[in-house]
Amino acid sequence: MIRSLSTAFTLTALGLSLAACGAADRLSQVGQQPALNAIQDPTTMPGYRPVQMPMPAPQPAHYNANSLWKSGNRAFFEDQRASRVGDLLTVMVTISDRAQFDNQTERSRTGSDSAGAGGALGTAIDTVFLPAGVSASNLATLNGSSNFSGNGTIDRKETLQTTVAAVVTQVLPNGNLVIEGRQEVRVNFEVRELVVAGVVRPQDIQANNTIASEKIAEARIGYGGRGQITDVQQPRYGAQVMDIILPF
């Protein structure tokens, strides 16, 4: 018990200290628009890890005799679509999701048990051990009941349509491209952020150097914001800390 209280106190103190640091930073930005992040190389960002996936055996390129065609080419002329590290392509983000679930669960259980002794043994118990008025034929009776009822409903509808330019950060041995794109738009005191990352096949890139979001493998798409409106939609630091450490 003491250890759990000590842990809770430590977490509370840590949360309050972090909140104080964050509050100091935010106080210094009162009246100012939220700053946009600088353009950075995605491979230098904290937490970046190169993608590793199962690859087929490499096939060396070779030219046929008296031919300008090279094995592995997708076209005779130079392809202007993204194919190398640093190339750009446009991702057409289209998300239309609708989910409806309605679950209901009910459970009920009732039990009853009794124990007693009769015959000569019951008579001996009544005479020697039990007080007057108590019979050994009904020593103990146990009753129990349990009831449970649960209902859950999910009705979710999400729609997002936008475009974002992504940069090729890695070319896998089988030719697939690892892409990542970030977009920030500031309107008054609110910044909207869009992040797209994943693995695409060069064959899925259209002639105009665009690709649909549903053709991105291991897709990571994030759409959010930061600023004054986002701040008032979030619980305060104290409430978030108490939600984490309180067991009730």
CSV table of N, CA and C in Angstrom, one decimal, residues 131-218:
chain,number,residue,atom,x,y,z
A,131,PRO,N,-26.3,-25.4,20.6
A,131,PRO,CA,-27.2,-24.9,21.7
A,131,PRO,C,-28.6,-25.3,21.5
A,132,ALA,N,-29.5,-25.1,22.5
A,132,ALA,CA,-30.9,-25.5,22.4
A,132,ALA,C,-31.6,-24.7,21.2
A,133,GLY,N,-32.4,-25.4,20.5
A,133,GLY,CA,-33.2,-24.8,19.5
A,133,GLY,C,-32.5,-24.9,18.1
A,134,VAL,N,-31.3,-25.4,18.0
A,134,VAL,CA,-30.5,-25.5,16.8
A,134,VAL,C,-30.4,-27.0,16.4
A,135,SER,N,-30.7,-27.3,15.2
A,135,SER,CA,-30.6,-28.7,14.7
A,135,SER,C,-29.5,-28.9,13.8
A,136,ALA,N,-28.8,-30.0,13.9
A,136,ALA,CA,-27.7,-30.4,13.0
A,136,ALA,C,-28.2,-30.7,11.6
A,137,SER,N,-29.5,-31.0,11.4
A,137,SER,CA,-29.9,-31.3,10.1
A,137,SER,C,-29.9,-30.1,9.1
A,138,ASN,N,-29.7,-28.9,9.7
A,138,ASN,CA,-29.6,-27.7,8.9
A,138,ASN,C,-28.5,-26.8,9.4
A,139,LEU,N,-27.3,-27.3,9.3
A,139,LEU,CA,-26.1,-26.6,9.8
A,139,LEU,C,-25.9,-25.3,9.1
A,140,ALA,N,-25.9,-25.3,7.7
A,140,ALA,CA,-25.5,-24.2,6.9
A,140,ALA,C,-26.3,-24.1,5.7
A,141,THR,N,-26.7,-22.9,5.3
A,141,THR,CA,-27.4,-22.7,4.0
A,141,THR,C,-26.7,-21.5,3.3
A,142,LEU,N,-26.3,-21.7,2.0
A,142,LEU,CA,-25.6,-20.7,1.2
A,142,LEU,C,-26.5,-20.4,0.0
A,143,ASN,N,-26.7,-19.1,-0.2
A,143,ASN,CA,-27.4,-18.6,-1.4
A,143,ASN,C,-26.6,-17.6,-2.1
A,144,GLY,N,-26.7,-17.6,-3.4
A,144,GLY,CA,-25.9,-16.6,-4.2
A,144,GLY,C,-26.6,-16.3,-5.5
A,145,SER,N,-26.5,-15.1,-6.0
A,145,SER,CA,-27.1,-14.7,-7.2
A,145,SER,C,-26.2,-13.7,-7.9
A,146,SER,N,-26.2,-13.7,-9.2
A,146,SER,CA,-25.3,-12.8,-10.0
A,146,SER,C,-26.1,-12.3,-11.2
A,147,ASN,N,-26.1,-11.0,-11.5
A,147,ASN,CA,-26.8,-10.5,-12.7
A,147,ASN,C,-25.9,-9.5,-13.3
A,148,PHE,N,-25.9,-9.5,-14.7
A,148,PHE,CA,-25.1,-8.6,-15.4
A,148,PHE,C,-25.8,-8.2,-16.7
A,149,SER,N,-25.8,-7.0,-17.0
A,149,SER,CA,-26.4,-6.5,-18.3
A,149,SER,C,-25.6,-5.4,-18.9
A,150,GLY,N,-25.3,-5.5,-20.1
A,150,GLY,CA,-24.4,-4.6,-20.8
A,150,GLY,C,-24.9,-4.2,-22.2
A,151,ASN,N,-24.8,-2.9,-22.5
A,151,ASN,CA,-25.2,-2.5,-23.9
A,151,ASN,C,-24.1,-1.6,-24.4
A,152,GLY,N,-23.8,-1.7,-25.7
A,152,GLY,CA,-22.8,-0.9,-26.4
A,152,GLY,C,-23.3,-0.6,-27.8
A,153,THR,N,-23.1,0.7,-28.2
A,153,THR,CA,-23.4,1.1,-29.5
A,153,THR,C,-22.3,2.0,-30.1
A,154,ILE,N,-21.9,1.7,-31.3
A,154,ILE,CA,-20.9,2.5,-32.0
A,154,ILE,C,-21.6,3.0,-33.3
A,155,ASP,N,-21.5,4.3,-33.6
A,155,ASP,CA,-22.0,4.9,-34.8
A,155,ASP,C,-20.9,5.9,-35.2
A,156,ARG,N,-20.1,5.5,-36.1
A,156,ARG,CA,-18.9,6.4,-36.5
A,156,ARG,C,-19.0,6.6,-38.0
A,157,LYS,N,-18.7,7.9,-38.4
A,157,LYS,CA,-18.6,8.3,-39.8
A,157,LYS,C,-17.5,9.2,-40.0
A,158,GLU,N,-16.6,8.9,-40.8
A,158,GLU,CA,-15.4,9.7,-41.0
A,158,GLU,C,-15.2,9.9,-42.5
A,159,THR,N,-15.0,11.2,-42.9
A,159,THR,CA,-14.7,11.5,-44.3
A,159,THR,C,-13.6,12.5,-44.4
A,160,LEU,N,-12.6,12.2,-45.3
A,160,LEU,CA,-11.5,13.1,-45.5
A,160,LEU,C,-11.0,13.0,-46.9
A,161,GLN,N,-11.0,14.1,-47.6
A,161,GLN,CA,-10.5,14.2,-48.9
A,161,GLN,C,-9.5,15.4,-49.1
A,162,THR,N,-8.3,15.1,-49.4
A,162,THR,CA,-7.3,16.1,-49.6
A,162,THR,C,-6.1,15.5,-50.4
A,163,THR,N,-5.2,16.4,-50.7
A,163,THR,CA,-4.0,15.9,-51.4
A,163,THR,C,-2.8,16.5,-50.6
A,164,VAL,N,-1.7,15.7,-50.7
A,164,VAL,CA,-0.4,16.1,-50.1
A,164,VAL,C,0.7,15.6,-50.9
A,165,ALA,N,1.8,16.4,-51.0
A,165,ALA,CA,3.0,15.9,-51.7
A,165,ALA,C,3.9,15.2,-50.7
A,166,ALA,N,4.4,14.0,-51.2
A,166,ALA,CA,5.3,13.2,-50.3
A,166,ALA,C,6.6,13.0,-51.0
A,167,VAL,N,7.6,12.8,-50.2
A,167,VAL,CA,9.0,12.6,-50.7
A,167,VAL,C,9.4,11.2,-50.5
A,168,VAL,N,10.1,10.6,-51.5
A,168,VAL,CA,10.6,9.2,-51.4
A,168,VAL,C,11.8,9.2,-50.5
A,169,THR,N,11.7,8.5,-49.4
A,169,THR,CA,12.8,8.5,-48.4
A,169,THR,C,13.7,7.2,-48.5
A,170,GLN,N,13.1,6.2,-49.2
A,170,GLN,CA,13.9,4.9,-49.3
A,170,GLN,C,13.4,4.1,-50.5
A,171,VAL,N,14.3,3.5,-51.2
A,171,VAL,CA,13.9,2.5,-52.3
A,171,VAL,C,14.3,1.1,-51.8
A,172,LEU,N,13.3,0.3,-51.7
A,172,LEU,CA,13.5,-1.1,-51.2
A,172,LEU,C,14.1,-1.9,-52.3
A,173,PRO,N,14.8,-3.0,-51.9
A,173,PRO,CA,15.5,-3.9,-52.9
A,173,PRO,C,14.6,-4.4,-54.1
A,174,ASN,N,13.3,-4.5,-53.8
A,174,ASN,CA,12.4,-5.0,-54.9
A,174,ASN,C,11.8,-3.8,-55.7
A,175,GLY,N,12.2,-2.6,-55.4
A,175,GLY,CA,11.8,-1.5,-56.2
A,175,GLY,C,10.7,-0.7,-55.6
A,176,ASN,N,10.0,-1.2,-54.5
A,176,ASN,CA,9.0,-0.4,-53.9
A,176,ASN,C,9.5,0.8,-53.2
A,177,LEU,N,8.7,1.8,-53.1
A,177,LEU,CA,9.2,3.1,-52.5
A,177,LEU,C,8.6,3.4,-51.2
A,178,VAL,N,9.4,3.8,-50.3
A,178,VAL,CA,8.9,4.3,-49.0
A,178,VAL,C,8.8,5.8,-49.0
A,179,ILE,N,7.6,6.3,-48.7
A,179,ILE,CA,7.3,7.7,-48.9
A,179,ILE,C,6.8,8.3,-47.5
A,180,GLU,N,7.0,9.6,-47.4
A,180,GLU,CA,6.5,10.3,-46.2
A,180,GLU,C,6.3,11.8,-46.6
A,181,GLY,N,5.1,12.3,-46.3
A,181,GLY,CA,4.8,13.7,-46.6
A,181,GLY,C,4.1,14.3,-45.4
A,182,ARG,N,4.5,15.6,-45.2
A,182,ARG,CA,3.9,16.4,-44.1
A,182,ARG,C,3.4,17.7,-44.6
A,183,GLN,N,2.2,18.1,-44.1
A,183,GLN,CA,1.7,19.4,-44.6
A,183,GLN,C,1.1,20.1,-43.4
A,184,GLU,N,1.4,21.4,-43.3
A,184,GLU,CA,0.9,22.3,-42.2
A,184,GLU,C,0.3,23.5,-42.8
A,185,VAL,N,-0.9,23.8,-42.3
A,185,VAL,CA,-1.7,25.0,-42.8
A,185,VAL,C,-2.1,25.8,-41.6
A,186,ARG,N,-1.7,27.0,-41.5
A,186,ARG,CA,-2.1,27.9,-40.4
A,186,ARG,C,-3.2,28.8,-40.8
A,187,VAL,N,-4.3,28.8,-40.1
A,187,VAL,CA,-5.4,29.8,-40.3
A,187,VAL,C,-5.7,30.5,-39.0
A,188,ASN,N,-5.4,31.8,-38.9
A,188,ASN,CA,-5.5,32.5,-37.7
A,188,ASN,C,-4.6,31.9,-36.6
A,189,PHE,N,-5.2,31.4,-35.6
A,189,PHE,CA,-4.4,30.9,-34.5
A,189,PHE,C,-4.5,29.3,-34.4
A,190,GLU,N,-4.8,28.7,-35.5
A,190,GLU,CA,-4.9,27.2,-35.5
A,190,GLU,C,-4.1,26.7,-36.7
A,191,VAL,N,-3.3,25.6,-36.4
A,191,VAL,CA,-2.5,24.9,-37.4
A,191,VAL,C,-3.1,23.5,-37.6
A,192,ARG,N,-3.4,23.2,-38.8
A,192,ARG,CA,-3.8,21.9,-39.2
A,192,ARG,C,-2.7,21.1,-39.8
A,193,GLU,N,-2.5,19.9,-39.3
A,193,GLU,CA,-1.4,19.1,-39.7
A,193,GLU,C,-1.9,17.8,-40.4
A,194,LEU,N,-1.2,17.4,-41.5
A,194,LEU,CA,-1.5,16.2,-42.2
A,194,LEU,C,-0.2,15.5,-42.5
A,195,VAL,N,-0.2,14.2,-42.1
A,195,VAL,CA,0.9,13.3,-42.2
A,195,VAL,C,0.6,12.1,-43.0
A,196,VAL,N,1.3,11.8,-44.0
A,196,VAL,CA,1.1,10.6,-44.8
A,196,VAL,C,2.4,9.8,-44.9
A,197,ALA,N,2.4,8.5,-44.7
A,197,ALA,CA,3.6,7.7,-44.8
A,197,ALA,C,3.2,6.3,-45.2
A,198,GLY,N,4.1,5.5,-45.8
A,198,GLY,CA,3.8,4.2,-46.2
A,198,GLY,C,4.7,3.7,-47.3
A,199,VAL,N,4.3,2.5,-47.9
A,199,VAL,CA,5.1,1.9,-49.0
A,199,VAL,C,4.2,1.8,-50.2
A,200,VAL,N,4.7,2.2,-51.4
A,200,VAL,CA,3.9,2.1,-52.6
A,200,VAL,C,4.7,1.4,-53.7
A,201,ARG,N,4.0,0.8,-54.6
A,201,ARG,CA,4.6,0.2,-55.8
A,201,ARG,C,4.7,1.2,-56.9
A,202,PRO,N,5.8,1.3,-57.6
A,202,PRO,CA,6.0,2.2,-58.7
A,202,PRO,C,4.9,2.0,-59.8
A,203,GLN,N,4.4,0.8,-60.0
A,203,GLN,CA,3.4,0.5,-61.0
A,203,GLN,C,2.0,1.2,-60.6
A,204,ASP,N,1.8,1.5,-59.3
A,204,ASP,CA,0.5,2.1,-58.9
A,204,ASP,C,0.6,3.6,-59.1
A,205,ILE,N,1.7,4.2,-59.4
A,205,ILE,CA,1.8,5.6,-59.5
A,205,ILE,C,1.3,6.0,-60.9
A,206,GLN,N,0.4,6.9,-61.0
A,206,GLN,CA,-0.3,7.3,-62.3
A,206,GLN,C,0.7,8.1,-63.1
A,207,ALA,N,0.3,8.3,-64.4
A,207,ALA,CA,1.2,9.0,-65.3
A,207,ALA,C,1.4,10.5,-64.9
A,208,ASN,N,0.5,11.0,-64.2
A,208,ASN,CA,0.6,12.4,-63.7
A,208,ASN,C,1.3,12.5,-62.3
A,209,ASN,N,2.0,11.3,-61.9
A,209,ASN,CA,2.8,11.3,-60.7
A,209,ASN,C,1.9,11.4,-59.5
A,210,THR,N,0.7,10.8,-59.5
A,210,THR,CA,-0.1,10.8,-58.3
A,210,THR,C,-0.4,9.3,-57.9
A,211,ILE,N,-0.8,9.1,-56.7
A,211,ILE,CA,-1.2,7.8,-56.2
A,211,ILE,C,-2.3,7.9,-55.2
A,212,ALA,N,-3.3,7.0,-55.3
A,212,ALA,CA,-4.4,7.0,-54.3
A,212,ALA,C,-4.0,6.5,-53.0
A,213,SER,N,-4.5,7.0,-51.9
A,213,SER,CA,-4.1,6.6,-50.6
A,213,SER,C,-4.4,5.1,-50.3
A,214,GLU,N,-5.5,4.6,-50.9
A,214,GLU,CA,-5.8,3.2,-50.7
A,214,GLU,C,-4.8,2.2,-51.2
A,215,LYS,N,-3.9,2.7,-52.1
A,215,LYS,CA,-2.9,1.8,-52.7
A,215,LYS,C,-1.5,1.9,-51.9
A,216,ILE,N,-1.6,2.6,-50.8
A,216,ILE,CA,-0.4,2.7,-49.9
A,216,ILE,C,-0.4,1.5,-48.9
A,217,ALA,N,0.7,0.7,-48.9
A,217,ALA,CA,0.8,-0.4,-47.9
A,217,ALA,C,1.4,0.2,-46.7
A,218,GLU,N,1.0,-0.4,-45.5
A,218,GLU,CA,1.4,0.1,-44.2
A,218,GLU,C,1.2,1.6,-44.1
